[in-house]
Coordinates of C-alpha atoms in Angstrom, one line a residue:
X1 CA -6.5 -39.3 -2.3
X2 CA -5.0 -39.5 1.3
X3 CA -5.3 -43.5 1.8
X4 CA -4.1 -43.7 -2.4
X5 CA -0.8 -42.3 -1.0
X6 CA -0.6 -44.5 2.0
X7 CA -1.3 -47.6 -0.3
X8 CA 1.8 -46.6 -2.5
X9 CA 4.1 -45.4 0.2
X10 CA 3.2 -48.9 1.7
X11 CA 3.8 -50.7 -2.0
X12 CA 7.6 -48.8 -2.2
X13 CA 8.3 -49.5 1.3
X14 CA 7.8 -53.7 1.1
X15 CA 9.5 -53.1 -2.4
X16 CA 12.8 -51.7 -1.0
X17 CA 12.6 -54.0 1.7
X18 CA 12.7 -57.0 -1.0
X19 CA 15.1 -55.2 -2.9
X20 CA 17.6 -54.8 0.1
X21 CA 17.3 -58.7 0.6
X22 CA 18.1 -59.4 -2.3
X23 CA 20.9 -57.3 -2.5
X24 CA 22.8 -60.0 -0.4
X25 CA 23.6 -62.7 -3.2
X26 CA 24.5 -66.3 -1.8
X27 CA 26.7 -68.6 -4.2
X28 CA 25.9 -72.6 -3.4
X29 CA 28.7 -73.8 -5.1
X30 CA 32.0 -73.6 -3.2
X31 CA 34.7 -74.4 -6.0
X32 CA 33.5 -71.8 -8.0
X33 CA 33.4 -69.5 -5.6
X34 CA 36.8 -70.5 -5.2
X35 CA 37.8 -70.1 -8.8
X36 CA 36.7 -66.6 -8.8
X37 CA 37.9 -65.9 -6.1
X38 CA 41.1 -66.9 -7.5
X39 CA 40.8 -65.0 -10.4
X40 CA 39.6 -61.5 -8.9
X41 CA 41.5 -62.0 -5.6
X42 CA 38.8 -61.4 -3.0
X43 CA 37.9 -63.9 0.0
X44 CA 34.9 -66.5 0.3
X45 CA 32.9 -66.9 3.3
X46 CA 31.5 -70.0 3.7
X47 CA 28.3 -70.5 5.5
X48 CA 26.8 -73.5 6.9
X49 CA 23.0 -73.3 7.8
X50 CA 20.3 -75.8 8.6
X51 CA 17.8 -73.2 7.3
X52 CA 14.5 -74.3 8.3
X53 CA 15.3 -76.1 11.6
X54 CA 18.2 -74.5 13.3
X55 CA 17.3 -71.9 15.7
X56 CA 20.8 -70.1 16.0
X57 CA 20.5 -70.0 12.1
X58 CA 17.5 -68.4 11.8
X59 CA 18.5 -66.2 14.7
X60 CA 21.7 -65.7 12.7
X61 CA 20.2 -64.4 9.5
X62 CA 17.8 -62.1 11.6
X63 CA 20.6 -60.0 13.3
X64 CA 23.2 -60.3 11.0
X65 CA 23.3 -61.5 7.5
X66 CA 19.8 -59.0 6.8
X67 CA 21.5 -56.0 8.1
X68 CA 23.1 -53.6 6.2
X69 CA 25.8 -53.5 7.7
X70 CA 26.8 -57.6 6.4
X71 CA 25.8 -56.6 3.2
X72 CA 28.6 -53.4 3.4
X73 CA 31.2 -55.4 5.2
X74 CA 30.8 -58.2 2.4
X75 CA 30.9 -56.0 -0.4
X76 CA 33.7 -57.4 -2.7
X77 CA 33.3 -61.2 -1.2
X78 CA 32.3 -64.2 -2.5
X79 CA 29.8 -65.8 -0.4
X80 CA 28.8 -69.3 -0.4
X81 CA 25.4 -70.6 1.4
X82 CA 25.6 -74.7 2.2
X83 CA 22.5 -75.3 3.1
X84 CA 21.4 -78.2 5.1
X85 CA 17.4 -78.3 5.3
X86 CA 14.9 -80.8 6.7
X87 CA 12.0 -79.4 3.7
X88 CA 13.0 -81.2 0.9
X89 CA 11.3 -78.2 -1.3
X90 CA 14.0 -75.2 -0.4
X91 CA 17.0 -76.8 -2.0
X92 CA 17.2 -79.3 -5.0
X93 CA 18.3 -83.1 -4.7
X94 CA 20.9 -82.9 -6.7
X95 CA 22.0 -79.6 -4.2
X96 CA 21.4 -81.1 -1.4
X97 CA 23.6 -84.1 -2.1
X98 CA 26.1 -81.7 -2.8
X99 CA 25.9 -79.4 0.0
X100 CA 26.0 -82.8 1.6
X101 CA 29.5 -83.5 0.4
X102 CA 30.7 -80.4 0.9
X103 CA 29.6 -80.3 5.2
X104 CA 32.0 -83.7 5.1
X105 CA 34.8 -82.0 3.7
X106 CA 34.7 -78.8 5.4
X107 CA 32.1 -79.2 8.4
X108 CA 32.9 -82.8 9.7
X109 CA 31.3 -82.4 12.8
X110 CA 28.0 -80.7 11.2
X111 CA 28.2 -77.5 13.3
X112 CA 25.1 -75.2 12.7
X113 CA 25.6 -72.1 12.3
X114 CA 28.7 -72.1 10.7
X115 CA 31.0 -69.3 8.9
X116 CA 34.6 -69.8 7.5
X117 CA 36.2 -67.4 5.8
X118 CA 39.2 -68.5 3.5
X119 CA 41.7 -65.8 1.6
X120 CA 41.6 -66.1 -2.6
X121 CA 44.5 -68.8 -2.4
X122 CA 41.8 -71.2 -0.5
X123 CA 43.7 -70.2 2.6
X124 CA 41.3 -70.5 6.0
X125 CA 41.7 -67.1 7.6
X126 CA 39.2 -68.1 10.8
X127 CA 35.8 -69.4 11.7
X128 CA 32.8 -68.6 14.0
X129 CA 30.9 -71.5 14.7
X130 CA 27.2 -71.3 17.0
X131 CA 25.3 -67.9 17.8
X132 CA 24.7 -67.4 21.0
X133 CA 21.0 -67.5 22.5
X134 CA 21.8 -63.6 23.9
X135 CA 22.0 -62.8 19.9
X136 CA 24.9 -61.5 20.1
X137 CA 27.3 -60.9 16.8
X138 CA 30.4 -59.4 18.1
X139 CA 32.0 -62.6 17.0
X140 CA 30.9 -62.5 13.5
X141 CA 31.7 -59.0 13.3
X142 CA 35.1 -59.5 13.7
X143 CA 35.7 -62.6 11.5
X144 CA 34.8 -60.1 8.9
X145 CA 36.8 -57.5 10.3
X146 CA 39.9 -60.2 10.2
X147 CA 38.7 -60.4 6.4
X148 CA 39.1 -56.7 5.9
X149 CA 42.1 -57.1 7.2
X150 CA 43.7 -59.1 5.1
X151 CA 42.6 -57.2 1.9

């Protein structure tokens, strides 16, 4: 009886852990994210990642897009994941070439990791660009905080 209730304390644990992830729900199309953004007036953050090669942006999603905290902070936000992947089996073709065209428009110099926040007009409020190899997300903290701010 005693290792039944270990077996399903361990299946509800690793089920809310999945269901926490997935609580954090990433867009990959930027102009409609924009277009609702419009619509319900909230912000977008924009996020560049190279998601299977880029150190920082593993780091990144480690320490602070998986915390609770992000997911707080971001309630009410569109958020937009570019992705920029070596594996050609994470992200479509036909996504990647977009996500392609997006990082020229808005990432010209293909910085990894990379977080823009713009207001509901399409208005860039700030940026954070690299994470720093101490893991430290002060900086990302406050473009979000610069976000609450504004609305």
């Amino acid at each position: 009886m005693r290792t039944l209730l270990i077996v399903i304390a361990i299946v509800f644990a690793q089920s809310g852990w999945s269901q926490t992830e997935e609580q954090t729900q990433w867009l990959t199309n930027l102009e409609e994210a924009q277009k609702m953004a419009k619509k319900n007036k909230m912000p977008v953050l924009l996020y560049f990642t190279g998601s299977d090669w880029c150190a920082p942006c593993i780091q990144l999603k480690e320490d602070f897009f998986e915390t609770d905290e992000f997911r707080a902070k971001t309630q009410g936000y569109f958020l937009v994941k570019i992705d920029i992947p070596r594996r050609m089996d994470i992200v479509s073709a036909e996504q990647l070439a977009y996500n392609k065209e997006v990082l020229k428009k808005y990432n010209s110099d293909r910085s990894f990791p990379l977080l823009i926040a713009y207001n509901h007009k399409g208005k860039k409020i700030g940026e954070v660009s690299g994470y720093s190899s101490l893991r430290d997300t002060t900086y990302h903290y406050e473009l979000l905080d610069k976000i609450a701010n504004k609305y």
